């Protein structure tokens, strides 16, 4: 009897880190490729007690400084300490930035003290490829002279800390989400042959099969919801039918226009959700619009959003709070929600790449250096629009909607951002390389 397709796939050590949701969001779509289960460095698996203390201190400091940023007088100076460690130099003028930075040396000193020690011991049990979404496991495996190492980049541009002390001698291969990340890696001295422009990985339950049948159907319907005054379809309809298929391009009108607001993993910017709901309260109550408030895995954020619901719309089924106590459960829920999401409102984190699904991004204020570059990338490809005052969402949001600008942003993101990352990473694991695509669907 032939083996099941899932058994024939190249397995890999899939490694993430317990530092917010972004890095775990990047590995969740690869769980079907994982040997055993996804290894979470900094969690209870593959981490001894001394190493876990190091990770806990790093994570708690990051989350505290992310939340304290808005505190008057002391918030910004405290946050600037963290941001300095993540700083990304301006790309221009083009120059050689391969010399090790303070960030690289600091991280390597932590690795020498035992950071990622448990993971290295675990993966040495079986010589499989390593795929990780964070810099520390990749650098630790590289120092240990591990075999095939692949590091997923989770932002449009990254700091020098993501690259080894001696880039030319490193064995790390990088899986980049966009062209800007490729340019940045080259400036840090990473050779071309160790950079793959894959795109950010998305869950297969959003994409469908290799022909993206679910994504095509969802993206086509979204463009109808985003164009109530028919400003977009007369200009781009033929193009949409060409890429998404004629069968997907009949409007089914099965729900109301849906906005999903997602806070960061540390719970920053939760108050924006309150202002969105307050401004759209009547339209939500009448069933003209649906709002999803994404709390992630943090109980205190769930409680805050539930309080918003009780205060403003206690009986409405059109205001939903998305929450799970565990991250796998949250990612499953988020995949379900995103398929019927017409507009994603979020700070420019790794969720910026979800514009590739044909979802326009309303850009909340960035937190940290990497998010400034993510916002720049979204604006460059015209897939994101900076938020106006959330208190007046009911005014400016509908101006964007009725003018067709949200539909334009959705289509720009779909055509210009990559959406095939999960399948490209699988291809690289199986063959050691990947075919270069010209179709916007398979990039």
CSV table of C-alpha atoms in Angstrom, one decimal:
chain,number,residue,atom,x,y,z
A,1,UNK,CA,0.0,0.0,0.0
A,2,UNK,CA,1.3,3.5,-0.9
A,3,UNK,CA,2.2,5.8,2.0
A,4,UNK,CA,-0.1,8.7,2.7
A,5,UNK,CA,1.0,12.0,1.2
A,6,UNK,CA,1.6,13.4,4.7
A,7,UNK,CA,4.1,10.5,5.4
A,8,UNK,CA,6.0,11.2,2.2
A,9,UNK,CA,6.8,14.8,3.0
A,10,UNK,CA,10.2,15.8,4.2
A,11,UNK,CA,10.0,16.2,7.9
A,12,UNK,CA,11.9,18.9,9.7
A,13,UNK,CA,12.6,20.2,13.2
A,14,UNK,CA,10.2,23.2,13.3
A,15,UNK,CA,11.3,25.6,16.0
A,16,UNK,CA,9.7,28.8,17.3
A,17,UNK,CA,10.1,30.9,20.4
A,18,UNK,CA,7.8,32.0,23.2
A,19,UNK,CA,8.3,35.7,22.6
A,20,UNK,CA,4.9,37.1,21.5
A,21,UNK,CA,2.7,35.7,18.8
A,22,UNK,CA,4.5,36.7,15.6
A,23,UNK,CA,7.2,34.1,15.6
A,24,UNK,CA,4.8,31.3,16.5
A,25,UNK,CA,2.3,32.5,13.8
A,26,UNK,CA,5.1,31.9,11.3
A,27,UNK,CA,5.6,28.3,12.2
A,28,UNK,CA,2.0,27.3,12.8
A,29,UNK,CA,1.4,26.8,9.1
A,30,UNK,CA,4.3,24.3,9.0
A,31,UNK,CA,3.1,22.0,11.8
A,32,UNK,CA,2.3,19.3,9.2
A,33,UNK,CA,6.0,19.2,8.4
A,34,UNK,CA,7.2,19.1,12.0
A,35,UNK,CA,9.0,16.0,13.5
A,36,UNK,CA,6.8,15.2,16.5
A,37,UNK,CA,5.6,18.7,17.3
A,38,UNK,CA,6.7,22.2,17.0
A,39,UNK,CA,9.5,22.9,19.5
A,40,UNK,CA,8.9,26.1,21.4
A,41,UNK,CA,12.2,27.4,22.8
A,42,UNK,CA,11.7,29.3,26.0
A,43,UNK,CA,8.7,27.1,26.9
A,44,UNK,CA,8.7,23.9,28.9
A,45,UNK,CA,9.9,21.7,26.1
A,46,UNK,CA,13.6,21.5,25.0
A,47,UNK,CA,14.5,24.1,27.7
A,48,UNK,CA,16.2,23.3,31.0
A,49,UNK,CA,15.2,25.4,34.1
A,50,UNK,CA,18.3,27.7,33.9
A,51,UNK,CA,17.7,28.5,30.2
A,52,UNK,CA,14.0,29.0,30.8
A,53,UNK,CA,14.8,31.7,33.4
A,54,UNK,CA,16.9,33.5,30.7
A,55,UNK,CA,13.9,33.4,28.2
A,56,UNK,CA,11.4,34.4,30.9
A,57,UNK,CA,13.5,37.5,31.7
A,58,UNK,CA,13.8,38.5,28.1
A,59,UNK,CA,10.1,37.9,27.3
A,60,UNK,CA,8.9,39.7,30.5
A,61,UNK,CA,11.1,42.7,29.7
A,62,UNK,CA,9.9,42.9,26.1
A,63,UNK,CA,6.2,42.7,27.1
A,64,UNK,CA,6.6,45.2,29.9
A,65,UNK,CA,8.4,47.7,27.7
A,66,UNK,CA,5.8,47.2,24.9
A,67,UNK,CA,2.9,48.0,27.3
A,68,UNK,CA,4.6,50.8,29.2
A,69,UNK,CA,5.3,52.8,26.0
A,70,UNK,CA,2.1,54.9,26.4
A,71,UNK,CA,2.7,55.8,30.0
A,72,UNK,CA,3.4,59.6,30.2
A,73,UNK,CA,6.9,60.8,30.8
A,74,UNK,CA,8.6,57.5,31.6
A,75,UNK,CA,7.1,55.2,28.9
A,76,UNK,CA,8.9,56.4,25.8
A,77,UNK,CA,12.4,56.6,27.4
A,78,UNK,CA,12.0,53.0,28.8
A,79,UNK,CA,10.8,51.7,25.5
A,80,UNK,CA,13.7,53.4,23.6
A,81,UNK,CA,16.0,51.1,25.6
A,82,UNK,CA,14.4,48.0,24.0
A,83,UNK,CA,14.1,49.6,20.6
A,84,UNK,CA,17.8,50.4,20.6
A,85,UNK,CA,18.6,46.7,20.7
A,86,UNK,CA,16.3,46.1,17.8
A,87,UNK,CA,17.4,49.1,15.8
A,88,UNK,CA,17.6,48.8,12.0
A,89,UNK,CA,20.0,51.2,10.2
A,90,UNK,CA,18.7,53.2,7.2
A,91,UNK,CA,19.3,51.2,4.0
A,92,UNK,CA,20.5,54.1,1.9
A,93,UNK,CA,23.2,55.0,1.1
A,94,UNK,CA,23.9,51.4,0.0
A,95,UNK,CA,27.0,50.2,1.9
A,96,UNK,CA,28.6,47.1,3.4
A,97,UNK,CA,26.9,46.5,6.8
A,98,UNK,CA,28.3,43.0,7.3
A,99,UNK,CA,30.5,43.9,10.3
A,100,UNK,CA,29.0,42.5,13.5
A,101,UNK,CA,26.9,44.9,15.5
A,102,UNK,CA,26.6,45.2,19.3
A,103,UNK,CA,23.3,43.3,19.0
A,104,UNK,CA,25.0,40.3,17.3
A,105,UNK,CA,27.7,40.2,19.9
A,106,UNK,CA,25.2,40.4,22.8
A,107,UNK,CA,23.1,37.6,21.4
A,108,UNK,CA,26.1,35.4,20.8
A,109,UNK,CA,27.2,35.9,24.4
A,110,UNK,CA,23.7,34.7,25.6
A,111,UNK,CA,24.1,31.6,23.3
A,112,UNK,CA,27.5,30.9,24.8
A,113,UNK,CA,25.8,31.1,28.3
A,114,UNK,CA,23.3,28.4,27.3
A,115,UNK,CA,20.5,30.1,25.3
A,116,UNK,CA,18.9,27.4,23.0
A,117,UNK,CA,21.1,24.7,24.6
A,118,UNK,CA,18.1,22.4,25.1
A,119,UNK,CA,17.0,22.8,21.5
A,120,UNK,CA,20.4,22.0,20.1
A,121,UNK,CA,20.5,18.8,22.2
A,122,UNK,CA,17.0,17.8,21.0
A,123,UNK,CA,17.6,18.3,17.3
A,124,UNK,CA,20.9,16.5,17.4
A,125,UNK,CA,19.0,13.3,18.0
A,126,UNK,CA,18.0,13.1,14.3
A,127,UNK,CA,19.7,14.8,11.4
A,128,UNK,CA,16.7,16.6,9.9
A,129,UNK,CA,16.5,20.1,8.4
A,130,UNK,CA,15.9,22.8,11.0
A,131,UNK,CA,13.3,25.5,10.3
A,132,UNK,CA,13.0,28.3,12.8
A,133,UNK,CA,11.2,31.6,12.9
A,134,UNK,CA,13.6,33.3,15.3
A,135,UNK,CA,17.2,34.4,15.1
A,136,UNK,CA,18.5,32.8,18.3
A,137,UNK,CA,17.8,29.1,17.5
A,138,UNK,CA,19.3,29.6,14.0
A,139,UNK,CA,22.4,31.2,15.3
A,140,UNK,CA,22.8,28.6,18.1
A,141,UNK,CA,22.4,25.7,15.6
A,142,UNK,CA,25.0,27.4,13.3
A,143,UNK,CA,27.5,27.7,16.2
A,144,UNK,CA,26.9,24.0,16.9
A,145,UNK,CA,27.7,23.3,13.2
A,146,UNK,CA,24.3,21.7,12.6
A,147,UNK,CA,23.4,20.6,9.1
A,148,UNK,CA,20.6,22.3,7.1
A,149,UNK,CA,19.3,25.5,8.9
A,150,UNK,CA,16.5,27.6,7.6
A,151,UNK,CA,15.4,30.9,9.3
A,152,UNK,CA,12.1,32.5,8.5
A,153,UNK,CA,12.2,36.3,8.5
A,154,UNK,CA,9.0,37.7,10.0
A,155,UNK,CA,9.4,41.4,9.1
A,156,UNK,CA,10.0,43.4,5.9
A,157,UNK,CA,13.4,44.5,7.2
A,158,UNK,CA,15.5,43.2,10.0
A,159,UNK,CA,18.4,44.2,12.2
A,160,UNK,CA,22.0,42.9,11.8
A,161,UNK,CA,21.3,40.6,14.8
A,162,UNK,CA,19.7,38.1,12.5
A,163,UNK,CA,23.0,37.3,10.7
A,164,UNK,CA,25.9,35.4,12.1
A,165,UNK,CA,29.2,37.1,13.2
A,166,UNK,CA,30.8,35.9,10.0
A,167,UNK,CA,28.1,35.8,7.4
A,168,UNK,CA,30.2,34.3,4.7
A,169,UNK,CA,31.1,31.2,6.8
A,170,UNK,CA,27.6,30.7,8.3
A,171,UNK,CA,25.4,27.8,7.1
A,172,UNK,CA,22.0,29.5,7.8
A,173,UNK,CA,19.6,29.8,4.8
A,174,UNK,CA,17.0,32.6,5.0
A,175,UNK,CA,13.4,32.4,4.0
A,176,UNK,CA,12.4,36.0,3.2
A,177,UNK,CA,8.9,37.4,3.0
A,178,UNK,CA,9.5,40.2,0.6
A,179,UNK,CA,12.2,41.8,-1.6
A,180,UNK,CA,13.1,44.4,1.0
A,181,UNK,CA,14.2,41.6,3.4
A,182,UNK,CA,16.3,40.1,0.6
A,183,UNK,CA,18.1,43.4,0.1
A,184,UNK,CA,18.7,43.8,3.8
A,185,UNK,CA,20.2,40.3,4.1
A,186,UNK,CA,22.6,41.0,1.2
A,187,UNK,CA,23.7,44.2,2.8
A,188,UNK,CA,24.6,42.2,5.9
A,189,UNK,CA,26.8,39.9,3.9
A,190,UNK,CA,24.6,36.9,3.4
A,191,UNK,CA,25.4,35.3,0.0
A,192,UNK,CA,22.7,35.1,-2.7
A,193,UNK,CA,22.7,31.3,-2.6
A,194,UNK,CA,21.5,31.3,1.0
A,195,UNK,CA,18.5,33.5,0.5
A,196,UNK,CA,15.1,32.3,-0.7
A,197,UNK,CA,12.3,34.7,-1.5
A,198,UNK,CA,9.5,32.5,-0.3
A,199,UNK,CA,6.9,34.9,1.1
A,200,UNK,CA,5.5,34.7,4.6
A,201,UNK,CA,3.9,31.2,5.4
A,202,UNK,CA,0.1,31.1,5.7
A,203,UNK,CA,-2.1,28.2,7.1
A,204,UNK,CA,-3.3,25.8,4.5
A,205,UNK,CA,-6.8,26.1,5.8
A,206,UNK,CA,-6.8,29.7,4.5
A,207,UNK,CA,-5.1,28.9,1.2
A,208,UNK,CA,-6.7,25.6,0.1
A,209,UNK,CA,-4.7,23.3,-2.1
A,210,UNK,CA,-1.7,24.2,-4.3
A,211,UNK,CA,-4.1,26.0,-6.7
A,212,UNK,CA,-5.3,28.2,-3.8
A,213,UNK,CA,-8.9,27.4,-4.3
A,214,UNK,CA,-10.1,28.7,-0.9
A,215,UNK,CA,-8.1,31.9,-1.2
A,216,UNK,CA,-9.3,32.7,-4.7
A,217,UNK,CA,-13.0,32.3,-3.7
A,218,UNK,CA,-12.6,34.4,-0.5
A,219,UNK,CA,-10.6,37.1,-2.2
A,220,UNK,CA,-13.1,37.5,-5.0
A,221,UNK,CA,-16.0,37.8,-2.5
A,222,UNK,CA,-14.1,40.3,-0.4
A,223,UNK,CA,-13.7,42.6,-3.4
A,224,UNK,CA,-17.5,42.8,-3.7
A,225,UNK,CA,-17.9,43.7,0.0
A,226,UNK,CA,-15.2,46.4,-0.4
A,227,UNK,CA,-16.8,48.1,-3.4
A,228,UNK,CA,-20.4,48.9,-2.6
A,229,UNK,CA,-20.4,51.9,-5.0
A,230,UNK,CA,-18.8,50.0,-7.9
A,231,UNK,CA,-15.7,52.1,-8.1
A,232,UNK,CA,-13.3,49.2,-8.3
A,233,UNK,CA,-15.0,46.5,-10.4
A,234,UNK,CA,-15.5,48.6,-13.6
A,235,UNK,CA,-11.7,49.3,-13.6
A,236,UNK,CA,-10.3,45.9,-12.6
A,237,UNK,CA,-13.0,43.4,-13.1
A,238,UNK,CA,-11.4,41.6,-16.1
A,239,UNK,CA,-8.1,41.4,-14.2
A,240,UNK,CA,-9.8,39.9,-11.2
A,241,UNK,CA,-11.7,37.3,-13.3
A,242,UNK,CA,-8.4,36.4,-15.0
A,243,UNK,CA,-6.6,35.6,-11.7
A,244,UNK,CA,-9.4,34.4,-9.5
A,245,UNK,CA,-11.6,32.6,-12.0
A,246,UNK,CA,-15.0,33.5,-13.4
A,247,UNK,CA,-16.7,31.0,-11.1
A,248,UNK,CA,-15.6,32.9,-8.0
A,249,UNK,CA,-16.7,36.3,-9.3
A,250,UNK,CA,-20.4,36.2,-8.7
A,251,UNK,CA,-21.4,38.1,-5.5
A,252,UNK,CA,-23.0,35.7,-2.9
A,253,UNK,CA,-23.8,38.4,-0.2
A,254,UNK,CA,-23.8,35.9,2.6
A,255,UNK,CA,-22.7,38.2,5.5
A,256,UNK,CA,-22.1,41.8,6.4
A,257,UNK,CA,-18.9,43.7,5.8
A,258,UNK,CA,-16.4,42.5,8.5
A,259,UNK,CA,-13.6,44.4,10.2
A,260,UNK,CA,-11.1,42.5,12.3
A,261,UNK,CA,-9.0,44.4,14.9
A,262,UNK,CA,-6.0,42.6,16.2
A,263,UNK,CA,-3.9,43.8,19.1
A,264,UNK,CA,-0.3,42.8,19.5
A,265,UNK,CA,0.7,39.8,21.5
A,266,UNK,CA,1.7,42.0,24.5
A,267,UNK,CA,-1.8,43.6,24.4
A,268,UNK,CA,-0.7,47.0,23.2
A,269,UNK,CA,-3.3,49.4,21.7
A,270,UNK,CA,-6.4,47.6,23.1
A,271,UNK,CA,-8.1,51.0,23.5
A,272,UNK,CA,-8.3,51.4,19.7
A,273,UNK,CA,-10.8,48.5,19.8
A,274,UNK,CA,-13.1,50.4,22.2
A,275,UNK,CA,-13.1,53.5,19.9
A,276,UNK,CA,-13.8,51.4,16.8
A,277,UNK,CA,-16.8,49.8,18.4
A,278,UNK,CA,-18.1,53.0,20.0
A,279,UNK,CA,-17.9,54.8,16.6
A,280,UNK,CA,-19.6,51.9,14.7
A,281,UNK,CA,-22.1,51.0,17.4
A,282,UNK,CA,-25.3,51.7,15.5
A,283,UNK,CA,-24.1,50.0,12.3
A,284,UNK,CA,-23.1,47.0,14.3
A,285,UNK,CA,-26.4,46.9,16.1
A,286,UNK,CA,-28.3,47.1,12.8
A,287,UNK,CA,-26.3,44.3,11.3
A,288,UNK,CA,-24.7,46.5,8.7
A,289,UNK,CA,-21.2,45.6,9.8
A,290,UNK,CA,-19.4,42.9,11.9
A,291,UNK,CA,-16.4,43.7,14.1
A,292,UNK,CA,-14.0,41.0,15.4
A,293,UNK,CA,-11.9,42.1,18.4
A,294,UNK,CA,-8.9,39.7,18.5
A,295,UNK,CA,-7.6,39.2,22.1
A,296,UNK,CA,-5.2,36.4,21.2
A,297,UNK,CA,-4.2,34.3,24.2
A,298,UNK,CA,-4.2,37.0,26.9
A,299,UNK,CA,-6.9,36.7,29.5
A,300,UNK,CA,-6.7,40.4,30.5
A,301,UNK,CA,-7.3,41.5,26.9
A,302,UNK,CA,-10.2,39.2,26.6
A,303,UNK,CA,-11.7,40.7,29.8
A,304,UNK,CA,-11.2,44.2,28.4
A,305,UNK,CA,-12.9,43.4,25.1
A,306,UNK,CA,-15.7,41.6,26.9
A,307,UNK,CA,-16.2,44.7,29.0
A,308,UNK,CA,-16.4,46.8,25.8
A,309,UNK,CA,-19.0,44.4,24.5
A,310,UNK,CA,-21.1,44.6,27.7
A,311,UNK,CA,-20.8,48.4,27.9
A,312,UNK,CA,-21.6,49.2,24.2
A,313,UNK,CA,-23.4,46.2,22.6
A,314,UNK,CA,-24.3,43.6,25.2
A,315,UNK,CA,-26.8,41.6,23.0
A,316,UNK,CA,-25.2,41.9,19.6
A,317,UNK,CA,-24.0,38.9,17.7
A,318,UNK,CA,-22.2,41.2,15.3
A,319,UNK,CA,-19.5,42.0,17.8
A,320,UNK,CA,-17.2,39.1,18.5
A,321,UNK,CA,-14.2,38.6,20.8
A,322,UNK,CA,-11.6,36.1,19.4
A,323,UNK,CA,-9.7,34.4,22.2
A,324,UNK,CA,-8.2,31.1,23.2
A,325,UNK,CA,-6.2,30.2,26.3
A,326,UNK,CA,-3.7,28.3,24.1
A,327,UNK,CA,-1.9,29.5,21.0
A,328,UNK,CA,-2.7,26.6,18.8
A,329,UNK,CA,-6.4,27.1,19.5
A,330,UNK,CA,-6.0,30.9,18.9
A,331,UNK,CA,-4.3,30.3,15.5
A,332,UNK,CA,-7.1,27.9,14.5
A,333,UNK,CA,-9.7,30.5,15.4
A,334,UNK,CA,-7.8,33.3,13.6
A,335,UNK,CA,-7.7,31.2,10.4
A,336,UNK,CA,-11.4,30.8,10.5
A,337,UNK,CA,-12.0,34.5,11.2
A,338,UNK,CA,-9.6,35.8,8.5
A,339,UNK,CA,-11.4,34.0,5.7
A,340,UNK,CA,-14.5,36.2,6.2
A,341,UNK,CA,-12.5,39.3,7.1
A,342,UNK,CA,-12.8,42.2,4.7
A,343,UNK,CA,-10.5,44.7,6.5
A,344,UNK,CA,-7.7,43.9,8.9
A,345,UNK,CA,-6.9,46.7,11.4
A,346,UNK,CA,-3.6,46.1,13.2
A,347,UNK,CA,-0.2,47.6,14.0
A,348,UNK,CA,2.3,46.7,11.3
A,349,UNK,CA,3.6,43.5,12.7
A,350,UNK,CA,4.0,40.2,10.9
A,351,UNK,CA,0.2,40.5,10.2
A,352,UNK,CA,1.3,43.1,7.5
A,353,UNK,CA,2.0,40.2,5.2
A,354,UNK,CA,-1.7,39.1,5.4
A,355,UNK,CA,-2.3,41.8,2.7
A,356,UNK,CA,-1.1,39.1,0.3
A,357,UNK,CA,-4.4,37.3,0.9
A,358,UNK,CA,-6.2,40.3,-0.6
A,359,UNK,CA,-7.1,41.9,2.7
A,360,UNK,CA,-6.5,45.7,3.0
A,361,UNK,CA,-4.6,46.7,6.2
A,362,UNK,CA,-5.7,49.7,8.3
A,363,UNK,CA,-2.3,50.5,9.9
A,364,UNK,CA,-2.3,51.3,13.6
A,365,UNK,CA,0.7,53.2,15.0
A,366,UNK,CA,3.9,51.1,14.8
A,367,UNK,CA,5.7,49.9,17.9
A,368,UNK,CA,9.4,49.4,17.4
A,369,UNK,CA,11.9,49.8,14.6
A,370,UNK,CA,10.8,46.7,12.6
A,371,UNK,CA,7.2,47.9,12.5
A,372,UNK,CA,8.2,51.2,11.1
A,373,UNK,CA,9.8,49.4,8.2
A,374,UNK,CA,6.8,47.1,7.8
A,375,UNK,CA,4.6,50.2,7.6
A,376,UNK,CA,6.9,51.6,4.9
A,377,UNK,CA,6.6,48.4,2.9
A,378,UNK,CA,2.8,48.3,3.1
A,379,UNK,CA,2.6,51.9,1.9
A,380,UNK,CA,5.1,51.2,-0.9
A,381,UNK,CA,3.0,48.4,-2.3
A,382,UNK,CA,-0.2,50.4,-1.6
A,383,UNK,CA,-1.7,47.6,0.5
A,384,UNK,CA,-2.1,49.5,3.7
A,385,UNK,CA,-3.7,52.8,4.8
A,386,UNK,CA,-2.7,54.5,8.0
A,387,UNK,CA,-5.6,54.9,10.5
A,388,UNK,CA,-7.2,58.2,11.1
A,389,UNK,CA,-8.6,59.0,14.6
A,390,UNK,CA,-10.4,55.8,15.8
A,391,UNK,CA,-13.0,57.9,17.5
A,392,UNK,CA,-14.3,59.0,14.1
A,393,UNK,CA,-14.1,55.6,12.4
A,394,UNK,CA,-17.7,55.9,11.4
A,395,UNK,CA,-16.8,58.8,9.2
A,396,UNK,CA,-13.4,58.3,7.5
A,397,UNK,CA,-13.7,54.5,7.2
A,398,UNK,CA,-16.8,54.8,5.1
A,399,UNK,CA,-15.2,57.5,2.9
A,400,UNK,CA,-12.5,55.0,2.1
A,401,UNK,CA,-15.0,52.2,1.5
A,402,UNK,CA,-17.4,54.2,-0.8
A,403,UNK,CA,-14.5,55.6,-2.8
A,404,UNK,CA,-13.2,52.1,-3.6
A,405,UNK,CA,-9.9,52.8,-1.9
A,406,UNK,CA,-10.1,49.7,0.4
A,407,UNK,CA,-10.8,47.5,-2.6
A,408,UNK,CA,-7.8,49.0,-4.4
A,409,UNK,CA,-5.6,48.3,-1.4
A,410,UNK,CA,-6.9,44.7,-1.2
A,411,UNK,CA,-6.1,44.1,-4.9
A,412,UNK,CA,-2.7,45.7,-4.7
A,413,UNK,CA,-1.8,43.5,-1.7
A,414,UNK,CA,-3.0,40.4,-3.5
A,415,UNK,CA,-1.0,41.1,-6.6
A,416,UNK,CA,2.2,42.5,-5.0
A,417,UNK,CA,2.7,40.5,-1.8
A,418,UNK,CA,3.6,36.8,-1.8
A,419,UNK,CA,1.1,34.2,-0.6
A,420,UNK,CA,2.8,30.9,-1.5
A,421,UNK,CA,5.3,30.8,1.4
A,422,UNK,CA,4.0,27.6,3.0
A,423,UNK,CA,4.3,25.6,-0.2
A,424,UNK,CA,7.6,27.2,-1.2
A,425,UNK,CA,9.2,26.3,2.2
A,426,UNK,CA,7.9,22.8,1.8
A,427,UNK,CA,9.5,22.7,-1.7
A,428,UNK,CA,12.8,23.8,-0.3
A,429,UNK,CA,12.8,21.2,2.4
A,430,UNK,CA,12.1,18.5,-0.2
A,431,UNK,CA,14.4,19.6,-3.0
A,432,UNK,CA,17.0,22.0,-1.4
A,433,UNK,CA,15.8,24.7,-3.8
A,434,UNK,CA,12.7,26.3,-5.2
A,435,UNK,CA,11.3,27.2,-8.7
A,436,UNK,CA,11.0,30.9,-9.4
A,437,UNK,CA,7.5,31.9,-10.3
A,438,UNK,CA,6.2,34.8,-12.3
A,439,UNK,CA,2.5,34.4,-11.6
A,440,UNK,CA,1.2,36.6,-8.7
A,441,UNK,CA,-0.7,33.5,-7.5
A,442,UNK,CA,2.4,31.4,-6.9
A,443,UNK,CA,4.8,33.9,-5.6
